[in-house]
Coordinates of C-alpha atoms in Angstrom, one line a residue:
X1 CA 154.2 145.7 16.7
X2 CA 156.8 143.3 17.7
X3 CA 155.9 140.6 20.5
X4 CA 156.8 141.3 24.1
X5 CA 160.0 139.7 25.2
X6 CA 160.1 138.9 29.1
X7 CA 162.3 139.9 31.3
X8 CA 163.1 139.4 35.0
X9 CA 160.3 142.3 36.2
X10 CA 157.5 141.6 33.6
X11 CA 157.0 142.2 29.8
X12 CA 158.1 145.2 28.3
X13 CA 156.3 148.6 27.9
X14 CA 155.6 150.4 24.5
X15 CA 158.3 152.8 24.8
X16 CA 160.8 149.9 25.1
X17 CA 159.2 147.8 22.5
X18 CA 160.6 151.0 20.1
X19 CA 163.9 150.5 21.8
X20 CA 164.2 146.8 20.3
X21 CA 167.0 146.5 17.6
X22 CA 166.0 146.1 13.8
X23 CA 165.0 142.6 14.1
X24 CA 161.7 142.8 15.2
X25 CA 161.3 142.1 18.8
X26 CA 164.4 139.0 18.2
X27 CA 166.7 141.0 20.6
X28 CA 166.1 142.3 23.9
X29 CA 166.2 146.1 24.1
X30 CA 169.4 147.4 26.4
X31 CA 167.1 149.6 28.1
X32 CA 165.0 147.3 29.9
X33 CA 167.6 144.5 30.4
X34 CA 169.8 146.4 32.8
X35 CA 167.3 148.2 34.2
X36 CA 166.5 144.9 35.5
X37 CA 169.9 143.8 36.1
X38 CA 170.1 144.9 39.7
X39 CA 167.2 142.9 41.0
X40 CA 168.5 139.7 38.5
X41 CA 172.1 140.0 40.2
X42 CA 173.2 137.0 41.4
X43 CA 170.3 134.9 40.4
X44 CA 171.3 132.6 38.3
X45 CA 175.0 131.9 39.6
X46 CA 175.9 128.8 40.8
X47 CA 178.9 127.0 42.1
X48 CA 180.5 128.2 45.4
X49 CA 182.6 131.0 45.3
X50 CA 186.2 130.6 45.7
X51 CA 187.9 132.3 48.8
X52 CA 190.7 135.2 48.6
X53 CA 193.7 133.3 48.7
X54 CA 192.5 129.7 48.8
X55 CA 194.7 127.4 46.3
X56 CA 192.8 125.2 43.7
X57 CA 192.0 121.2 44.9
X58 CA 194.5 119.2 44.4
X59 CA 193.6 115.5 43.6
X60 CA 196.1 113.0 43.2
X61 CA 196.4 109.8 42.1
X62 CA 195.8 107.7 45.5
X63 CA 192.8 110.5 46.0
X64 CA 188.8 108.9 46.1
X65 CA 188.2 111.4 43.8
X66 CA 190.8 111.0 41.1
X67 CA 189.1 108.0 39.4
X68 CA 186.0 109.7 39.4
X69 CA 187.2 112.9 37.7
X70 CA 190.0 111.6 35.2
X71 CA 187.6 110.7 32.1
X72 CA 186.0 113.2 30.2
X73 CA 182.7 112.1 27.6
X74 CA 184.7 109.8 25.2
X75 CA 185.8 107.0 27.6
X76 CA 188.6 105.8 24.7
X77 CA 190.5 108.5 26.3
X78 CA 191.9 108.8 29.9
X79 CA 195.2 109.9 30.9
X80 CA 197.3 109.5 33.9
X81 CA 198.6 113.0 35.3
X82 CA 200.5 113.7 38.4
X83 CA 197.4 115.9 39.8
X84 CA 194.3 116.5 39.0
X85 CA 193.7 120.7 40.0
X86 CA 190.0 121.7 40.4
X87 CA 189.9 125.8 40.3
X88 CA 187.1 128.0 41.5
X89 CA 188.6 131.4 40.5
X90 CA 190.9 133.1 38.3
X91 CA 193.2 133.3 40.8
X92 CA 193.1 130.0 41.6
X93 CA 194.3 129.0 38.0
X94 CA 196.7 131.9 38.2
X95 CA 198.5 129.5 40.4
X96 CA 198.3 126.5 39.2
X97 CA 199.6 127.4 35.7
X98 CA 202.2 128.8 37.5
X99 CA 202.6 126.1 39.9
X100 CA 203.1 123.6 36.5
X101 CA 205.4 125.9 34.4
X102 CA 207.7 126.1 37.4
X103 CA 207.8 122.3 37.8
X104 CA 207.9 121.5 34.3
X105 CA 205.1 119.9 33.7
X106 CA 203.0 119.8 30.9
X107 CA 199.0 121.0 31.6
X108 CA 196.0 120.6 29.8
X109 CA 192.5 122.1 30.2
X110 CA 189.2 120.5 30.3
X111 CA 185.5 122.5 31.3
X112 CA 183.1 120.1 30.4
X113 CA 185.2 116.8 29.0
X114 CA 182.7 116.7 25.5
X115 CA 186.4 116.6 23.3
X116 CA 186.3 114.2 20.5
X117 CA 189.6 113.3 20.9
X118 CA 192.5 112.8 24.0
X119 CA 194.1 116.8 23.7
X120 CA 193.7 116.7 27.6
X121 CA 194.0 112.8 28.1
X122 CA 197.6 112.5 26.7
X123 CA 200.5 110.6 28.2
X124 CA 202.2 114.0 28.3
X125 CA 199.4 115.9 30.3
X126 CA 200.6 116.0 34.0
X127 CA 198.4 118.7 35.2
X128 CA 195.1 118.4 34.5
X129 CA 193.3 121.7 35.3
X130 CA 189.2 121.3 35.7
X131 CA 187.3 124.3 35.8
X132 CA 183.9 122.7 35.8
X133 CA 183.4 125.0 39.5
X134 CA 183.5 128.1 37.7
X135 CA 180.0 127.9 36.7
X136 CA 178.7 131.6 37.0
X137 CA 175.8 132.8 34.7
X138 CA 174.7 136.1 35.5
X139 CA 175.0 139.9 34.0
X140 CA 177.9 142.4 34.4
X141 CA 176.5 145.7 34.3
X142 CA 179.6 147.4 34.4
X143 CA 180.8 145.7 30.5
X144 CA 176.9 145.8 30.4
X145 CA 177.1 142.2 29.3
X146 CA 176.2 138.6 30.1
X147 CA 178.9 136.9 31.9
X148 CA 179.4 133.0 31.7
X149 CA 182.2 130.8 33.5
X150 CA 183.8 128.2 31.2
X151 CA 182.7 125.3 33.9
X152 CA 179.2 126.3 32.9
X153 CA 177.6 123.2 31.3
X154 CA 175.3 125.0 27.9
X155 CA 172.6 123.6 30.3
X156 CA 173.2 125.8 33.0
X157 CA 173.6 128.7 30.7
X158 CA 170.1 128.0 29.5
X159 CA 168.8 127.6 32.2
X160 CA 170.3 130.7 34.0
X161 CA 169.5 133.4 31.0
X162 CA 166.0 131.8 30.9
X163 CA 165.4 132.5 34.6
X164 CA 166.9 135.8 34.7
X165 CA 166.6 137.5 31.5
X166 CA 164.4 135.6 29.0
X167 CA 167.3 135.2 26.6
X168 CA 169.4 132.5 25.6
X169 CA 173.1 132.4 23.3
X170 CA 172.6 130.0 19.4
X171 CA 174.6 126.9 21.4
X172 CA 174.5 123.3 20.8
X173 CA 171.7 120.9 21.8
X174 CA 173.8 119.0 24.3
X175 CA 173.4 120.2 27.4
X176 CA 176.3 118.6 29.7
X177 CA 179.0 120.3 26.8
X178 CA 180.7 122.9 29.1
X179 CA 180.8 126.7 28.0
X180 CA 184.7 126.8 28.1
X181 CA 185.3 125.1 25.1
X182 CA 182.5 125.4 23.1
X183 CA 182.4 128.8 23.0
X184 CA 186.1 129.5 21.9
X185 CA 186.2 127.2 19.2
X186 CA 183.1 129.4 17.6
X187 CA 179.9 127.0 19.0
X188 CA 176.3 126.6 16.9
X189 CA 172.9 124.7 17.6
X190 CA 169.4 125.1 16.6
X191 CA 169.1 128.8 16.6
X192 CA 172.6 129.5 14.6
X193 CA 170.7 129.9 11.1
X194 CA 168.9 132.8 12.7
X195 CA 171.4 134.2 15.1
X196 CA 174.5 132.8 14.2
X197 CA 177.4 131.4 16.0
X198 CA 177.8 131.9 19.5
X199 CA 181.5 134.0 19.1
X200 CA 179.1 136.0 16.6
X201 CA 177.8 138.1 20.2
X202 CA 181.4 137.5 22.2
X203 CA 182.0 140.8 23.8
X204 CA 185.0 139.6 26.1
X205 CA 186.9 137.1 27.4
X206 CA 189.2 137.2 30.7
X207 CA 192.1 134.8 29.9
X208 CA 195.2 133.5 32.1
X209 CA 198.2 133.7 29.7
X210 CA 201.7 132.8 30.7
X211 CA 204.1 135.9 29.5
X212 CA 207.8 136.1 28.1
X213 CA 208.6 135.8 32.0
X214 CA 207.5 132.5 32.3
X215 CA 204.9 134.0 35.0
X216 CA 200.8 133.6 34.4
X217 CA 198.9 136.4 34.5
X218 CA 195.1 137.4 33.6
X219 CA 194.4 139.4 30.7
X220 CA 190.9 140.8 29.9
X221 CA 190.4 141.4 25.8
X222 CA 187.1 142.8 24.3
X223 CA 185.8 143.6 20.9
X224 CA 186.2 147.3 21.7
X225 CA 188.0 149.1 19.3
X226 CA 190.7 150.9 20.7
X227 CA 191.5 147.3 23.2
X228 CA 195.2 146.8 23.5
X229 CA 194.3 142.9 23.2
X230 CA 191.4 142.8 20.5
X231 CA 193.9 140.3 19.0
X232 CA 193.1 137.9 22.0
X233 CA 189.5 138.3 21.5
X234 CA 189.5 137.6 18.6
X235 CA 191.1 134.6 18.8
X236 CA 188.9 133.3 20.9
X237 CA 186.4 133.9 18.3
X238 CA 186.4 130.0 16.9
X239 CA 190.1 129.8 17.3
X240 CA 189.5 126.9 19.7
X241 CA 190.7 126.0 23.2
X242 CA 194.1 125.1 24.8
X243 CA 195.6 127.5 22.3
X244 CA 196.2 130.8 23.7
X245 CA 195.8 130.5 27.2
X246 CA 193.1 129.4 30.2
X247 CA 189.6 131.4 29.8
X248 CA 188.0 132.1 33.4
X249 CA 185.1 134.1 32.3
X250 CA 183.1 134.7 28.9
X251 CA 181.2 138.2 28.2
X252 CA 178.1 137.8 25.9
X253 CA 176.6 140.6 24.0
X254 CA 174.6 141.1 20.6
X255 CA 176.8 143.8 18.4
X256 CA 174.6 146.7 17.7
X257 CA 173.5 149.8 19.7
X258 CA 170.3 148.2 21.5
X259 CA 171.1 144.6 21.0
X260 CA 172.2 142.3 24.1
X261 CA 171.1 138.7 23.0
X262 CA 168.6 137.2 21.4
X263 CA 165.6 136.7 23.6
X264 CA 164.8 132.9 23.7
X265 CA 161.9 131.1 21.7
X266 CA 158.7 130.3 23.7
X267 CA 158.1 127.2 22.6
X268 CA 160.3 125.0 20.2
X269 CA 158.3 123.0 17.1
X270 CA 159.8 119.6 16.6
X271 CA 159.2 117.3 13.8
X272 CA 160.6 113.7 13.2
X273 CA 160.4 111.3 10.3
X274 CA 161.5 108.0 10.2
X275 CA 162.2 106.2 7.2
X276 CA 163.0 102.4 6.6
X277 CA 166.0 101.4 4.7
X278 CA 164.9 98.7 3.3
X279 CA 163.1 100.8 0.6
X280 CA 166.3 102.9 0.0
X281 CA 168.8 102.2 -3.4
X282 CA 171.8 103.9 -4.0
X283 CA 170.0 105.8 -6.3
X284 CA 167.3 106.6 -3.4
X285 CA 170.1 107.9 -0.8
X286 CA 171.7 110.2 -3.1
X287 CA 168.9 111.5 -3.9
X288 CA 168.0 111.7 -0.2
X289 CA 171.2 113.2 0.6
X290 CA 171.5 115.3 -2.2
X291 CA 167.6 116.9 -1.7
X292 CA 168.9 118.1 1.8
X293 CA 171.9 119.5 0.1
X294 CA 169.9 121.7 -2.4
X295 CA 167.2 122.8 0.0
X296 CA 169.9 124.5 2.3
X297 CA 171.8 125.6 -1.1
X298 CA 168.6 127.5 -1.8
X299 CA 167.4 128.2 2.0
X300 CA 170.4 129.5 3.8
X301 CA 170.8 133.7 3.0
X302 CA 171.2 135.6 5.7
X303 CA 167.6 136.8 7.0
X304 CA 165.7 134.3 4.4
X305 CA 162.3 133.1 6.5
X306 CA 163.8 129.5 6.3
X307 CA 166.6 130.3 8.3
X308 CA 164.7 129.6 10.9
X309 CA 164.3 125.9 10.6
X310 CA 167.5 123.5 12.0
X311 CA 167.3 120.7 10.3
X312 CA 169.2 117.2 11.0
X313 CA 169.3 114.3 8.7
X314 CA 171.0 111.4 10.2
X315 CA 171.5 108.0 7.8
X316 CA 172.2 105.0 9.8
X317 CA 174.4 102.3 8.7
X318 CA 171.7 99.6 6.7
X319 CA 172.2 97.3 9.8
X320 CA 171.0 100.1 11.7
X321 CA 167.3 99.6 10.1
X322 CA 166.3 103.5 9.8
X323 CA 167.3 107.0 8.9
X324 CA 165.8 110.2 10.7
X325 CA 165.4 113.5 9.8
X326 CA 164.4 116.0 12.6
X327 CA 163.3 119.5 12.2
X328 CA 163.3 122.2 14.6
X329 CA 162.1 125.4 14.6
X330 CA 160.7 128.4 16.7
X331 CA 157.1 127.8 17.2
X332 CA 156.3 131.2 17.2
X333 CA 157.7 132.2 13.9
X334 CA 155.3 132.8 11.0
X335 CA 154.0 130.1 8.5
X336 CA 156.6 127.9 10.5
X337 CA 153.8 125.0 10.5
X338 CA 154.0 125.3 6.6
X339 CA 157.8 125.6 6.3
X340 CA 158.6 122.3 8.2
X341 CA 156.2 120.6 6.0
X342 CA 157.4 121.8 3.1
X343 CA 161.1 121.1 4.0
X344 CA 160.1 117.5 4.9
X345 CA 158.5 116.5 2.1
X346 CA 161.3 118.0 0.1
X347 CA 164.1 116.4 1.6
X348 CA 161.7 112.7 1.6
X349 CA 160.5 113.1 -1.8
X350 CA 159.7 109.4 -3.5
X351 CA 159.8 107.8 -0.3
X352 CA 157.5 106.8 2.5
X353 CA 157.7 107.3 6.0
X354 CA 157.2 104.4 8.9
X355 CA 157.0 107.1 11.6
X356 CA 156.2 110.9 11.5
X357 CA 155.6 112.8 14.4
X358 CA 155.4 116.7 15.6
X359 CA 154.8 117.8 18.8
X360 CA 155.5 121.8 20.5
X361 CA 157.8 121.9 23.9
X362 CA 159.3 124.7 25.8
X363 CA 162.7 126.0 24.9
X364 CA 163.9 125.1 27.8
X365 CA 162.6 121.5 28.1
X366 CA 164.2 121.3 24.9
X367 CA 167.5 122.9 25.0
X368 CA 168.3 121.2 28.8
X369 CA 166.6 117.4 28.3
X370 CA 169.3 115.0 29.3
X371 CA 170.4 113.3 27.0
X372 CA 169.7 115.5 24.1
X373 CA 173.0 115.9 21.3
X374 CA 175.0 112.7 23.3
X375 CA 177.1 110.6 20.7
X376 CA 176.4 107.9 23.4
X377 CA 174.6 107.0 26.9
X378 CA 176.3 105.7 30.3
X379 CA 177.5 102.5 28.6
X380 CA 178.1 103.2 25.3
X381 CA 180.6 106.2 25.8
X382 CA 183.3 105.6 23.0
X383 CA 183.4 107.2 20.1
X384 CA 185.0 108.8 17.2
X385 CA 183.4 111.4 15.3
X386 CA 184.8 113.0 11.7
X387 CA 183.6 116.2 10.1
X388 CA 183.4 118.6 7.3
X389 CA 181.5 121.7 6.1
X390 CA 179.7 121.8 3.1
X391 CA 179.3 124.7 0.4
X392 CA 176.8 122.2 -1.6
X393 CA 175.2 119.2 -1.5
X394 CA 177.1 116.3 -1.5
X395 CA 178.4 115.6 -5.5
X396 CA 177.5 112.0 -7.0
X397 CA 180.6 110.3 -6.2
X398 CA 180.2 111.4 -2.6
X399 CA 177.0 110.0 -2.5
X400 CA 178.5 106.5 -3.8
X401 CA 181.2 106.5 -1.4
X402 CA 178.5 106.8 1.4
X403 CA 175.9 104.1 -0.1
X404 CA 179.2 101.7 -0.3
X405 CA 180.3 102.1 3.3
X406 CA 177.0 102.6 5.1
X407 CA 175.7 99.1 2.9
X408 CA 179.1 97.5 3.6
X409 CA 179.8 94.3 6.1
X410 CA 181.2 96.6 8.6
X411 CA 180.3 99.3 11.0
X412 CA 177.0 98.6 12.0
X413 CA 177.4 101.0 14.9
X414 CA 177.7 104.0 12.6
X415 CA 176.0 106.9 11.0
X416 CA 176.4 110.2 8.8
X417 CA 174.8 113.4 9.9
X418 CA 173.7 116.5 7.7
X419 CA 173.0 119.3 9.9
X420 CA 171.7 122.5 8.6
X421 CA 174.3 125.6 9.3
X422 CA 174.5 129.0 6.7
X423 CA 172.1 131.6 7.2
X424 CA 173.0 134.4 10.0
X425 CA 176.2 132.7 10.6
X426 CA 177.6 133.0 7.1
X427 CA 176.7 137.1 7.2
X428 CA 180.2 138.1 8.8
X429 CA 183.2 138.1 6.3
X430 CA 185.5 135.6 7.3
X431 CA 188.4 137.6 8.3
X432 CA 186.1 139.4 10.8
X433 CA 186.2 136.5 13.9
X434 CA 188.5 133.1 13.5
X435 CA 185.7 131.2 12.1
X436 CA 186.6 131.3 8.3
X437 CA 184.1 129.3 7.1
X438 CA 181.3 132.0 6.2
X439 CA 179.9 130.5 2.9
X440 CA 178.6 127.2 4.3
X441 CA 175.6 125.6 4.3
X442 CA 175.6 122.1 6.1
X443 CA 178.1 120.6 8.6
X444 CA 178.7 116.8 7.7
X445 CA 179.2 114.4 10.6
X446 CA 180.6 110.9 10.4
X447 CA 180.6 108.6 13.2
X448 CA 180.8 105.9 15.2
X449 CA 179.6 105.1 18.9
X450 CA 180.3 101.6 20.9
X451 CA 180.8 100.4 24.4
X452 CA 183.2 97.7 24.3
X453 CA 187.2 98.3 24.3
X454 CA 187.4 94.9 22.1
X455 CA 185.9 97.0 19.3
X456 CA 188.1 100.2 18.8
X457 CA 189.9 98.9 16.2
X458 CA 186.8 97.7 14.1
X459 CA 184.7 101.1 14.7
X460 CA 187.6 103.4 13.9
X461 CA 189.0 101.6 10.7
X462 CA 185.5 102.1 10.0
X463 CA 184.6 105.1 10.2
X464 CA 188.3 106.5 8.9
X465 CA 188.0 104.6 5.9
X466 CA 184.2 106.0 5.0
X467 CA 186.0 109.7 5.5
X468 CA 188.4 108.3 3.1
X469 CA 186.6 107.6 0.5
X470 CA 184.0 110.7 0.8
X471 CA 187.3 112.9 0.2
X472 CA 189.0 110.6 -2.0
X473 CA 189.4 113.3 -4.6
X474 CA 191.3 115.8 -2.2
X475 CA 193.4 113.2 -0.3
X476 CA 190.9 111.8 2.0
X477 CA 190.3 114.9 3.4
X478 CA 187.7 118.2 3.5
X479 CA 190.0 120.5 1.4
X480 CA 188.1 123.2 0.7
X481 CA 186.7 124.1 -3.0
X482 CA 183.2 124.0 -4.6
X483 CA 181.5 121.8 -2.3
X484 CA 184.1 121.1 0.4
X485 CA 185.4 123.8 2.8
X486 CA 187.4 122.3 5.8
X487 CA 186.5 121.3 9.1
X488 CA 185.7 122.5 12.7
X489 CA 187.8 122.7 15.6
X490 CA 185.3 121.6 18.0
X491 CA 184.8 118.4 16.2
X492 CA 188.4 117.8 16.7
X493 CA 190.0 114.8 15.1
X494 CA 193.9 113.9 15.3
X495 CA 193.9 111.8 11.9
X496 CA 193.9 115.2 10.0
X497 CA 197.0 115.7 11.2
X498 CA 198.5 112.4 10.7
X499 CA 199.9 111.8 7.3
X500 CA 198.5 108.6 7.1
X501 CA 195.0 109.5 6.8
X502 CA 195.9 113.3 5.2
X503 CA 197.5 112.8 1.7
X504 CA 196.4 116.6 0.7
X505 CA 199.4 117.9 1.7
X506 CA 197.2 120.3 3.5
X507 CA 197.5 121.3 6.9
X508 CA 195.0 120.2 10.0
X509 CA 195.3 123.9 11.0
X510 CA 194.8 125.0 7.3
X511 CA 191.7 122.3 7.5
X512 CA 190.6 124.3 10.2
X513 CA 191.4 128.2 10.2
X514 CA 192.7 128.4 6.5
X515 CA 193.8 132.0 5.9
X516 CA 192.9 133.2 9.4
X517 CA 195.7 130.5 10.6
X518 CA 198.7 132.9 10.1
X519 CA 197.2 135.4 12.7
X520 CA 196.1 133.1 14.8
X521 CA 200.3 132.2 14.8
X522 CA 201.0 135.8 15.3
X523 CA 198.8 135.7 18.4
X524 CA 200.0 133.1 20.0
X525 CA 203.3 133.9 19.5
X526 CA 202.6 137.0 21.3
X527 CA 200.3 135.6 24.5
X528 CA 202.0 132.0 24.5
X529 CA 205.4 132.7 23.9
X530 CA 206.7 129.3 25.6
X531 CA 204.1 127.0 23.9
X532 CA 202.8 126.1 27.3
X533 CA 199.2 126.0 25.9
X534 CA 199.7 122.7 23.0
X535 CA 197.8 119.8 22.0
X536 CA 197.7 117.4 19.1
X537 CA 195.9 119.9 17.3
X538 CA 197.3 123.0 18.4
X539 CA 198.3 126.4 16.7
X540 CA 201.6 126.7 16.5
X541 CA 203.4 129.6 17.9
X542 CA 204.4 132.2 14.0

C-alpha cells in the first residue's frame, strides 16, 4: 500500500490511496486535492492584489527606490533605464508594454534578477518591467491546476504548496530565484531525476504578447490538445524568457488522468564529503571526475531506484584547498541509506576523506534555507558562470584541460560543478517540450565568484579560457556529439554568441534549442511579430 500523502484536511483515506497514479503514492490523487481546494483557497497567496484600473509603479531615476531596485543577483550588471515599472497584475503590464512600444523604448523583464548575464541590464533597456509583486501561489480549480505568479521567488512556491497541499514542483535549490524565469527556460533541482523538469508538469501559461497591431494583449495557451496557442505553451516549455512575450501567471499540473504534482518528500537525506587537494594528481581528478561521469552513465534510466539520489560534485580551484561532493536524496525512499553510500564511495574511490558528514532535514528546511544554490553572498555578488550538458563522463583530454586550469597560477576564486541530471527528465522525446536535451546525464558548471570590480578582468579571462580549452576539440564550445550536447538557457552566457569565444561555427541558439530552434522562430514570428521581446541571447523572429 502506498504511503499517505497529506493534504490540506488530513491524510488520505483507502479509497483515495487507489486513486493515486501509477507511481506509487509519488503523486497526489486528483480526487482529494480539489476536494480540498476550496478550504486551501487563498492560503498561500501573497503579495497585495492589484486594483481594477490602477497603473503599474513607476520609479525613476531621482526615485528612493530606484537604486534599490536597479541590480539584479550578479552585481557586474546594472543598467540605467528611463523607469523602473513595478506591476501587480496582468493588466498592469498590459499597459506598460504598451506604454513602451508606443514611446519607443526598448523593455526588458526581470522576476527574480538570478540571470547570469546583463539581458535586462543593457544600455539599450529603458523600461525595466519587475514583476517580483506578482507572487500568487495557490490552486485554480477551474484549469484544476496549481497556479504560480512569475514574481514568486522558488522559496515561496515551496513554501506555499507545502502549506496548502503537501506537494512541491522538481525546481532548483536556490530559493530567492524567481518563478518567472526559471520556469520558462525548462527549470531542475534535486527532485528532477525522479520527476523531471519543472516544464515536464506545465499545464498553462497566461502571457502578454504584443500583436501585428503593435497593441499588447494577454493570451492564455495550455497543453490541451485542440488549444489555438499550444504553440505558445510550448514554447514556454524551456524556450527561455524575454522571448515570446511577458508571462503573468504559470499553471502546474502532473500529465496523466489522476496526477496533479508530485507530493513533496518528508524529510531530505544529505550527505557531504570533503576531500583535500593536496592528495589529488591529475591522474587522481580524472579519475574523480570521470567515476561521477560513469556512475550517472550507468544510474540515470528513467524509473531506475538511483534516480532518486542528486548528486553535486564541486572541484575547487587547488588554491581553494578542497573538493565537495554532496548527495541528496528523499529520506523516505527504500535502501536510500545504502544507495548514498554506495554512490560515495564510488565516486571517492582511492581517496580519503578530511570531512564526511550526513544528517536528515525537512524538505522544506532544505529547499527554503537562505543561502542555499547562491553563486555568492551579500559581498561577493559577481560572477560568471559557463555551462554544458553531458551525455558521458568527461573524456581524458577534458579531464587534462581541467587539472591544467584548476592547478594553474590563476583563478583561485573558481570552481567546476558536476550535477547529476538524466533520469525522469530524459523520458520525454525531445521534440515533445523546447528542452532538446533528453539524453543527458550531468550538467557541467564552470565558474567564477568575486567581490571586487578591480578583478573582472582576471576572473573572466579565467574562467573563459578553462571553457576554452574543455571544448577545444569543437571550437571552445559544448557542440553536441558523444559526450557533449549543448548548453542551457537558464545558465545564460553571452560569449556563445560572440565569435570570439565560439569558433564552431555553431549557433548560441543551436547551442541551446538545436533542432527545436526553427519552431521556436516560427513562434515568435507569430506572437512577437515586431521583435519587441529581444536580448543578447534571444530567438530570432523565422
Amino acid at each position: 500500500m502506498p504511503p499517505a500523502i497529506p493534504t490540506r484536511n488530513g491524510e488520505h483515506t483507502n479509497a483515495e490511496r487507489n486513486e493515486m497514479s501509477d507511481s506509487g503514492g509519488g503523486l497526489v490523487s486528483r480526487r482529494a486535492l480539489i476536494a480540498g481546494a476550496g478550504a486551501a483557497a487563498g492560503l498561500a497567496v501573497t503579495g497585495r492584489a492589484a486594483a481594477a484600473g490602477e497603473a503599474a509603479v513607476r520609479i525613476p531615476p531621482h526615485d528612493v527606490r530606484y537604486e534599490n531596485l536597479l541590480r539584479g543577483n550578479n552585481f557586474r550588471f546594472a543598467g540605467r533605464p528611463d523607469e523602473i515599472r513595478v506591476a501587480g497584475s496582468a493588466e498592469q503590464v498590459v499597459r506598460a508594454v504598451d506604454d513602451a512600444v508606443r514611446g519607443g523604448r526598448r523593455l526588458a523583464v526581470r522576476s527574480g534578477g538570478h540571470c547570469f548575464e546583463n539581458l535586462t541590464a543593457s544600455a539599450e533597456v529603458r523600461t525595466l518591467l519587475d514583476l517580483s509583486g506578482m507572487d500568487e501561489v495557490g490552486f485554480d480549480a477551474g484549469k484544476k491546476a496549481f497556479v504560480v505568479g512569475p514574481g514568486a521567488t522558488l522559496g515561496q512556491v515551496y513554501r506555499g504548496l507545502c502549506a496548502g497541499w503537501g506537494v512541491t514542483i522538481p525546481g532548483g535549490g536556490c530559493p530567492e530565484v524567481g518563478a518567472g524565469g526559471h520556469i520558462a527556460g525548462g527549470g531542475y533541482g534535486p527532485l528532477s531525476r525522479r520527476y523531471g523538469a519543472v516544464v515536464d508538469h506545465l499545464h498553462g501559461v497566461e502571457v502578454v504578447v504584443v500583436g501585428k497591431d503593435g497593441r499588447a494583449r494577454v493570451v492564455v495557451a495550455t497543453r490541451e490538445e485542440g488549444d489555438p496557442h499550444r504553440d505558445l505553451w510550448w514554447a514556454h516549455t524551456g524556450g527561455g524568457g524575454g522571448n515570446f512575450g511577458v508571462v503573468t501567471k504559470y499553471w502546474l499540473r502532473s500529465p496523466g488522468r489522476n496526477a496533479l504534482l508530485p507530493a513533496m518528500p518528508r524529510t531530505m537525506l544529505q550527505h557531504v564529503v570533503f576531500w583535500d587537494w593536496g592528495q589529488l594528481t591529475e591522474e587522481k581528478l580524472g579519475r574523480l571526475l570521470r567515476n561521477f561521469g560513469t556512475w550517472h552513465e550507468r544510474n540515470s534510466a528513467p524509473g531506475a531506484p538511483e534516480t532518486g539520489l542528486y548528486g553535486v560534485l564541486e572541484v575547487k580551484h587547488a588554491a581553494g584547498g578542497v573538493v565537495m561532493l554532496s548527495v541528496q536524496a528523499d529520506a523516505d525512499l527504500p535502501d536510500v541509506e545504502a544507495m548514498v553510500t554506495d554512490f560515495a564511495a564510488v565516486v571517492g574511490e582511492g581517496l580519503t576523506p578530511v570531512f564526511e558528514l550526513r544528517k536528515t532535514v525537512p524538505w522544506l528546511h532544505k529547499m527554503t534555507w537562505p543561502g542555499t544554490g547562491e553563486p555568492g553572498d551579500v559581498l561577493t555578488r559577481r560572477y560568471k558562470i559557463k555551462a554544458g550538458y553531458l551525455r558521458r563522463a568527461f573524456t581524458v583530454e577534458q579531464c587534462g584541460a581541467l587539472w591544467r586550469n584548476l592547478t594553474g597560477p590563476e583563478g583561485a576564486q573558481g570552481s567546476v560543478l558536476l550535477i547529476g541530471y538524466g533520469g525522469q527528465a530524459n523520458a520525454l522525446a525531445p521534440h515533445e517540450t523546447a528542452i532538446a536535451n533528453r539524453d543527458v546525464v550531468m550538467k557541467a558548471v564552470y565558474q567564477a565568484v568575486w567581490s571586487e570590480e578591480q578583478e573582472d578582468a582576471a576572473n573572466l579571462a579565467w574562467v573563459r579560457a578553462l571553457y576554452r580549452d574543455v571544448y577545444a576539440a569543437t571550437g571552445g564550445v559544448p557542440v553536441p556529439n558523444e559526450v557533449n550536447d549543448g548548453s542551457y538557457i537558464n545558465y545564460a552566457d553571452a560569449d556563445l554568441a560572440d565569435p570570439a569565444w565560439n569558433t564552431s561555427g555553431v549557433s548560441a541558439q543551436r547551442l541551446y534549442y538545436q533542432d527545436n530552434y526553427p519552431r521556436l522562430q516560427r513562434i515568435k514570428a507569430k506572437y512577437d511579430p515586431h521583435n519587441v521581446f529581444r536580448h543578447a541571447l534571444s530567438i530570432q523572429p523565422g
